[in-house]
Amino acid sequence: MAKTKIFSCTACGAKHNKWSGRCDGCGEWNSIVEDTPLSAGPAKKTLGGKRGTSIPLSDLSTTEAPPPRTHSGMSELDRVLGGGLVASSAILVGGDPGIGKSTLLLQAAAKFANAGLKTFYISGEEAPAQVRMRARRLGLEKAPVQLAAETNLRDILTTLDNERPDLVIIDSIQTMWADNIESAPGSVSQVRSAAHELTSFAKRKGMSVILVGHVTKDGQIAGPRVVEHMVDTVLYFEGERGHQFRILRAVKNRFGPADEIGVFEMTGAGLAEVTNPSALFLSERGQPSPGSVVFSGIEGTRPVLVELQALVAPSPHSQPRRTVVGWDSGRLAMILAVLEARCGIPFTGLDVYLNVAGGMKISEPAADLAVAAALLSAREDAPLPADTVVFGEISLSGALRPVSQTENRLKEAQKLGFTAAITPKGGKAGAKSGLKLTQLGDLTAFTGDIFGAG
Ligand code: TYD
Ligand code: MG
């Protein structure tokens, strides 16, 4: 039988029966590569006819205790995990190369080992001497972590079966190699198969596994998204290279809230926890300046204050630039359109730059009003009143909509010394805070009252 070719997307893992330049699944370009089918044999017979065994069913109610959790003692990490590491869980930690995944996980390994878990750290990228050197630099050389440098999956599984650790860290899944799969390490089928073998083995034997996955851009190496569906928890480690802040974000968690973040600072001695991120994100703020607005956001279960910065300048291009760092560019286009159509404030012929300070990424629509305020303030060259926070969602009609957790947002602002807030009308619990509130019904009121524009 002729071997049928199959193609997979290295970004999302979608299968295609022919090569194309762009994946229909995720829209990524140049990410489709030829792949080895997992089962190359003839199609299996259908299940019909032959009886299997009956599976046991149970009620939804349970008297079982919730799964045991181990706290690392790094509160930022424990919170992102949903309150500590759940026994027999599979976790994926993705992030750009060099962002600090190995550093974070070596620190976590040491903490979990000190908390009593038998912990293995298996590196497919660095020699044991290199890992040891890093451990010494981080002051962790005394921690009872067992180290190995290996990429052969069969040998790793055999070792795990003999040694039975409680936690094994695999750095990284892209370097692991299963000898029963023909394709090269890092290919979609190798990464998928290695992740499947490791996670199912860990579940069967009652150990937790943490997989490191590099986010890749070149398309030949499969990215962490390929294994997201196989694990219980998906964490991404983000940050800008030039900044020392790092954010560990839960994008999926079967054992806790998603969208929770942990904030770290990369120092000479490894990652330090940042327990008050608002203070950190605002620490570089100077005098109130045009285009700068403080947004009171919610990340997971926690309020976080961040500074939004906008720059609006006459454009030398026929098509003016719209550049966004840390926020959604589609959402920026929408706000510019609403400002133009509903408030009569055009941005034609103007370049617009929007930046979220500190390397933070925001996805909440609650930031709409703060973005609009930053844009207007930059365009009018007029700073917003000092010590004011802004939040609220903008609808296409230009109306302002109240957002969730108004009270928490205001409380955090007050805690950090802010004295006033601009919010949508109708938000709950506004009156209780000690802040001077300006509550507005729509964006026109905002542009008129605050800037006298429009
Ligand atoms: P690393 O953990 O190796 O990144 P990843 O595993 O995600 O590829 O981190 C690499 C960077 O972190 C490297 O550029 C050096 C920096 N770093 C520090 O700034 N301080 C430290 O204590 C350590 C260990 C690394
Ligand atoms: Mg690494």
XYZ file of C-alpha atoms and ligand atoms in Angstrom:
480
model
C 0.000 0.000 0.000
C 1.383 3.419 -0.922
C 2.104 5.495 2.142
C -0.283 8.424 2.264
C 1.305 11.732 3.111
C -0.035 13.792 5.901
C 0.705 17.371 6.903
C 0.409 19.000 10.322
C 0.485 22.579 11.489
C 3.351 23.123 13.922
C 1.507 25.953 15.613
C -1.859 24.362 16.398
C -1.402 20.715 15.392
C -4.274 20.729 12.862
C -3.995 17.997 10.237
C -4.159 18.711 6.509
C -4.024 16.339 3.569
C -1.979 18.694 1.434
C 0.618 21.353 2.025
C -0.434 24.972 1.973
C 1.175 28.241 2.944
C -1.363 29.099 5.603
C -3.103 26.936 8.186
C -6.931 27.198 8.041
C -7.040 26.099 11.670
C -5.117 28.936 13.302
C -4.278 31.298 10.449
C -0.523 30.916 10.973
C 1.711 31.253 7.865
C 4.451 28.788 6.890
C 3.657 26.468 9.750
C 2.554 23.382 7.817
C 5.068 20.560 7.494
C 4.962 16.971 6.336
C 4.336 14.613 9.197
C 4.423 10.897 9.867
C 0.979 9.457 10.530
C 0.711 8.021 14.057
C -0.639 4.682 12.871
C 0.698 3.851 9.440
C -0.942 0.398 9.309
C -4.168 -0.502 7.487
C -7.373 1.031 8.818
C -8.690 -0.872 11.816
C -11.972 -2.763 11.595
C -14.973 -0.943 12.996
C -16.035 -1.674 16.579
C -19.481 -2.946 15.550
C -20.510 -6.474 16.389
C -17.999 -7.402 19.092
C -19.021 -6.673 22.675
C -16.680 -4.862 25.069
C -16.912 -4.859 28.852
C -19.363 -2.658 30.692
C -17.840 0.463 32.280
C -18.699 1.440 35.882
C -20.743 4.636 36.304
C -21.049 6.824 39.380
C -23.035 9.775 40.786
C -21.945 13.385 40.526
C -22.011 13.789 44.291
C -18.927 12.548 46.044
C -17.593 12.036 49.512
C -14.020 11.891 48.266
C -11.632 14.507 49.567
C -10.418 17.015 46.973
C -7.074 16.030 45.410
C -4.100 16.724 47.672
C -2.029 19.782 46.810
C 1.546 20.685 47.611
C 2.477 24.301 48.141
C 5.816 25.360 46.760
C 5.988 28.357 49.038
C 6.342 30.623 45.980
C 2.943 32.215 46.430
C 2.851 33.626 42.894
C 3.344 30.143 41.442
C 0.946 28.464 43.869
C -1.814 30.913 43.019
C -1.437 30.428 39.274
C -1.657 26.664 39.826
C -4.990 27.243 41.598
C -3.606 26.841 45.133
C -0.580 24.570 44.854
C 0.442 21.579 42.769
C -2.246 18.892 42.443
C -0.964 15.319 42.763
C -0.908 13.378 39.427
C -1.495 16.450 37.330
C 0.085 17.370 34.011
C 1.204 20.946 33.480
C 2.580 22.694 30.426
C 4.740 25.794 30.818
C 5.129 27.584 27.500
C 7.083 30.683 26.614
C 9.619 32.261 24.290
C 13.154 30.870 24.406
C 15.243 32.742 26.963
C 12.294 34.167 28.870
C 13.223 32.253 32.031
C 11.297 28.952 31.983
C 14.271 26.838 33.032
C 15.107 29.290 35.784
C 11.532 29.310 37.083
C 11.220 25.539 37.006
C 14.563 24.902 38.647
C 13.501 27.235 41.457
C 10.095 25.511 41.624
C 11.766 22.071 41.603
C 13.900 23.083 44.582
C 10.862 24.412 46.460
C 8.763 21.313 45.813
C 11.666 19.047 46.735
C 12.125 20.971 49.990
C 8.377 20.623 50.610
C 8.827 16.842 50.581
C 8.121 15.768 46.996
C 10.588 13.415 45.351
C 11.486 15.647 42.413
C 13.336 14.908 39.142
C 14.543 17.561 36.736
C 15.256 16.101 33.310
C 16.930 18.420 30.871
C 17.173 17.675 27.189
C 18.854 20.974 26.478
C 21.574 21.442 29.036
C 24.268 19.211 30.481
C 23.981 18.410 34.207
C 27.030 20.607 34.833
C 25.214 23.591 33.308
C 22.106 23.002 35.382
C 24.248 22.596 38.488
C 26.015 25.845 37.731
C 22.684 27.628 37.470
C 21.515 25.995 40.692
C 24.619 27.282 42.432
C 24.012 30.770 41.094
C 20.441 30.618 42.386
C 21.642 29.319 45.755
C 19.725 26.062 45.337
C 22.528 23.511 45.273
C 21.450 22.021 48.615
C 17.903 21.220 47.446
C 17.219 17.461 47.128
C 16.383 17.569 43.392
C 17.595 14.672 41.236
C 19.058 15.749 37.933
C 19.456 14.041 34.560
C 20.276 15.080 31.026
C 18.405 12.813 28.646
C 16.237 12.955 25.555
C 15.411 9.282 25.014
C 11.821 8.883 26.095
C 12.002 5.125 26.536
C 14.913 5.452 28.981
C 13.188 8.286 30.810
C 9.961 6.284 31.247
C 11.876 3.238 32.458
C 13.747 5.366 34.980
C 10.525 6.978 36.192
C 8.919 3.558 36.548
C 11.821 2.302 38.679
C 12.293 5.423 40.761
C 8.687 6.604 41.173
C 9.209 10.334 41.781
C 6.271 12.534 42.848
C 7.143 15.240 40.361
C 9.119 15.205 37.150
C 10.059 18.276 35.135
C 10.823 17.773 31.440
C 12.819 20.639 29.923
C 11.831 20.739 27.093
C 9.198 18.595 25.396
C 10.611 19.585 21.976
C 13.911 17.834 22.697
C 12.301 14.533 23.720
C 12.522 11.704 21.273
C 10.491 8.501 21.070
C 12.299 5.747 19.140
C 9.043 4.285 17.792
C 8.283 7.427 15.788
C 10.190 7.976 12.583
C 10.248 11.753 12.428
C 12.857 14.063 13.937
C 12.725 15.435 17.515
C 10.667 18.607 17.619
C 8.305 17.509 14.840
C 4.579 17.554 15.531
C 4.324 13.772 15.809
C 7.344 13.474 18.133
C 6.185 16.273 20.419
C 2.637 14.995 20.497
C 3.658 11.428 21.136
C 6.224 12.356 23.815
C 3.671 14.529 25.608
C 1.030 11.811 25.373
C 3.388 9.115 26.699
C 4.592 11.288 29.557
C 1.205 12.590 30.657
C -0.558 9.244 30.466
C 2.330 7.524 32.251
C 2.263 10.158 34.967
C -1.516 9.753 35.447
C -1.236 5.971 35.604
C 1.586 6.007 38.123
C 0.284 8.902 40.217
C 3.060 11.390 39.584
C 2.887 14.990 38.453
C 4.649 16.092 35.316
C 5.615 19.576 34.202
C 6.471 19.960 30.517
C 8.401 22.944 29.231
C 7.456 24.059 25.705
C 9.242 26.719 23.700
C 7.068 29.003 21.651
C 8.611 28.738 18.212
C 8.421 31.024 15.259
C 10.237 29.156 12.503
C 7.583 26.523 11.828
C 9.858 23.463 11.739
C 9.583 22.845 15.478
C 6.176 22.133 16.951
C 4.997 24.706 19.456
C 3.383 24.135 22.856
C -0.138 24.575 21.457
C 0.144 21.106 19.958
C 0.024 19.582 23.458
C -2.291 22.026 25.235
C -5.283 19.668 25.052
C -3.402 16.789 26.696
C -2.543 18.510 29.947
C -4.595 19.700 32.920
C -3.005 23.095 33.225
C -1.447 25.385 30.639
C 0.729 28.229 31.873
C 2.482 30.763 29.699
C 5.516 32.658 30.870
C 5.540 36.064 29.222
C 7.404 39.305 29.320
C 9.375 41.671 27.191
C 13.050 40.817 26.798
C 14.158 44.306 27.772
C 12.008 44.378 30.919
C 12.743 42.541 34.092
C 9.060 41.705 34.769
C 7.799 38.249 33.932
C 4.197 37.151 34.055
C 3.119 33.557 34.526
C -0.397 33.291 33.152
C -2.817 30.351 33.460
C -4.685 30.005 30.162
C -6.259 26.667 31.059
C -6.597 25.069 34.448
C -8.703 22.063 35.346
C -7.889 22.672 39.025
C -8.358 26.404 39.400
C -9.371 29.635 37.728
C -7.906 30.392 34.321
C -6.562 33.887 33.632
C -4.823 33.979 36.987
C -1.411 35.629 36.827
C 1.733 35.457 38.909
C 4.226 38.289 38.631
C 7.977 37.805 38.911
C 11.020 39.953 38.486
C 14.150 38.558 36.819
C 17.105 39.464 38.979
C 20.734 38.441 38.997
C 19.811 35.755 41.499
C 16.871 34.308 39.581
C 13.180 35.089 39.671
C 11.866 37.054 42.627
C 8.154 37.081 43.426
C 6.314 40.357 43.126
C 3.474 40.319 45.603
C 2.252 43.827 44.857
C 2.299 44.076 41.057
C 0.406 47.380 40.901
C 3.142 49.165 42.799
C 5.699 47.630 40.480
C 3.910 48.514 37.247
C 3.408 52.078 38.371
C 6.846 52.513 39.900
C 8.291 54.119 36.775
C 5.547 56.711 36.582
C 6.644 60.296 36.892
C 4.595 63.491 36.607
C 1.211 63.221 34.876
C 1.889 63.543 31.166
C -0.264 63.650 28.032
C -1.172 60.204 26.759
C -0.560 58.473 30.069
C -3.539 56.922 31.863
C -3.725 54.458 34.745
C -6.088 51.557 34.185
C -7.477 49.598 37.100
C -7.682 46.056 35.743
C -8.489 42.604 37.064
C -6.137 39.721 36.357
C -7.606 36.440 37.489
C -8.735 37.068 41.040
C -6.586 40.112 41.639
C -6.832 43.797 40.764
C -3.751 45.151 39.000
C -3.091 48.781 38.140
C -1.184 49.411 34.930
C -0.223 52.474 32.992
C -1.363 52.867 29.383
C 0.657 55.180 27.177
C -0.479 56.623 23.869
C 1.316 58.740 21.332
C -0.548 60.472 18.526
C 1.460 62.314 15.885
C 0.934 63.595 12.326
C 1.744 60.819 9.904
C 4.146 61.151 6.993
C 2.585 57.998 5.453
C -0.447 57.796 3.216
C -1.619 54.977 5.482
C -1.039 56.099 9.069
C 0.481 53.615 11.519
C -1.480 51.861 14.246
C 0.987 50.171 16.580
C -0.077 48.382 19.762
C 2.041 46.655 22.392
C 0.221 44.740 25.117
C -3.327 45.146 23.847
C -5.495 43.954 20.958
C -5.027 45.892 17.712
C -8.568 45.069 16.537
C -9.962 46.575 19.716
C -7.850 49.711 19.185
C -9.279 50.085 15.671
C -12.770 49.795 17.156
C -12.168 52.519 19.702
C -10.700 54.839 17.084
C -13.797 54.209 14.956
C -16.154 54.941 17.877
C -14.258 58.150 18.720
C -14.593 59.260 15.132
C -18.178 58.190 14.448
C -19.813 58.969 17.813
C -17.698 61.816 19.178
C -16.572 63.423 15.927
C -12.889 63.128 16.817
C -11.024 61.827 13.755
C -7.604 60.230 13.785
C -7.145 60.361 10.015
C -3.655 61.386 9.022
C -2.362 60.644 12.509
C -0.045 57.841 13.578
C -1.278 56.129 16.742
C 0.948 54.191 19.135
C -0.405 52.460 22.218
C 1.745 50.764 24.828
C 0.978 48.957 28.062
C 3.835 49.831 30.423
C 6.015 47.223 32.061
C 5.583 44.544 29.394
C 2.113 43.677 30.676
C -0.557 42.296 28.339
C -4.203 43.255 28.822
C -7.176 41.500 27.267
C -10.090 42.948 29.254
C -12.661 45.106 27.418
C -12.761 47.069 30.689
C -9.619 48.812 29.431
C -11.586 50.445 26.553
C -12.244 53.684 28.389
C -8.673 53.951 29.622
C -7.452 53.429 26.050
C -9.840 56.093 24.751
C -8.666 58.435 27.509
C -5.007 57.828 26.637
C -5.693 58.444 22.939
C -7.619 61.649 23.588
C -5.116 62.906 26.106
C -2.308 62.307 23.603
C -4.243 63.869 20.731
C -5.212 66.968 22.727
C -1.783 67.098 24.376
C -3.578 67.456 27.723
C -2.761 65.267 30.722
C -5.592 63.649 32.649
C -6.154 64.990 36.189
C -3.450 63.577 38.473
C -4.040 60.499 40.633
C -6.997 59.319 38.568
C -7.711 55.762 37.482
C -9.966 54.914 34.553
C -11.934 51.820 33.547
C -15.076 50.907 31.613
C -16.220 49.135 28.495
C -17.194 51.091 25.383
C -19.962 49.794 23.141
C -20.166 50.523 19.415
C -22.889 53.088 20.087
C -20.445 55.033 22.235
C -22.286 54.129 25.457
C -20.187 53.214 28.494
C -20.939 49.909 30.134
C -20.195 49.028 33.736
C -17.668 46.243 34.241
C -17.247 43.484 36.799
C -15.579 43.947 40.181
C -15.900 47.727 40.286
C -15.381 47.683 44.028
C -12.111 45.731 43.877
C -10.762 48.002 41.172
C -11.520 51.106 43.218
C -10.144 49.593 46.414
C -6.823 48.778 44.772
C -6.589 52.309 43.373
C -7.245 53.771 46.792
C -4.665 51.496 48.364
C -2.059 52.836 45.953
C -2.800 56.445 46.727
C -5.136 57.389 43.884
C -7.835 59.915 44.765
C -10.206 59.920 41.801
C -11.740 57.519 39.286
C -13.531 57.878 35.978
C -15.981 55.014 35.544
C -19.192 54.155 33.691
C -22.527 55.028 35.288
C -24.369 52.253 37.062
C -21.443 50.315 38.435
C -22.163 48.767 41.832
C -20.561 49.838 45.086
C -18.967 52.976 43.707
C -20.220 55.222 46.496
C -18.572 53.185 49.231
C -15.049 53.911 48.088
C -13.244 56.979 49.290
C -12.384 58.064 45.745
C -13.869 61.053 43.963
C -15.936 59.369 41.277
C -16.828 60.757 37.877
C -19.494 58.432 36.511
C -20.308 58.863 32.845
C -23.034 57.456 30.597
C -21.290 57.683 27.267
C -18.085 58.551 25.550
C -19.272 61.963 24.373
C -19.708 63.030 27.985
C -16.170 61.893 28.582
C -14.655 63.825 25.703
C -16.742 66.886 26.550
C -16.342 66.897 30.364
C -12.752 65.864 30.704
C -11.035 67.324 27.669
C -13.500 69.818 26.281
C -12.938 68.186 22.911
C -15.373 67.101 20.226
P 16.236 30.538 30.975
O 15.605 30.102 32.243
O 17.416 29.757 30.501
O 15.184 30.687 29.794
P 14.351 29.562 29.017
O 14.500 28.288 29.729
O 12.944 30.101 28.997
O 14.913 29.515 27.628
O 16.645 32.069 31.235
C 17.529 32.657 30.407
C 17.747 34.111 30.718
O 17.548 34.495 32.061
C 19.168 34.404 30.384
O 19.161 35.397 29.383
C 19.796 34.866 31.638
C 18.652 35.245 32.517
N 18.916 34.983 33.931
C 19.022 36.032 34.819
O 18.884 37.197 34.455
N 19.240 35.762 36.154
C 19.395 34.498 36.614
O 19.607 34.304 37.826
C 19.310 33.418 35.669
C 19.494 31.997 36.120
C 19.062 33.702 34.353
Mg 15.541 26.584 29.079
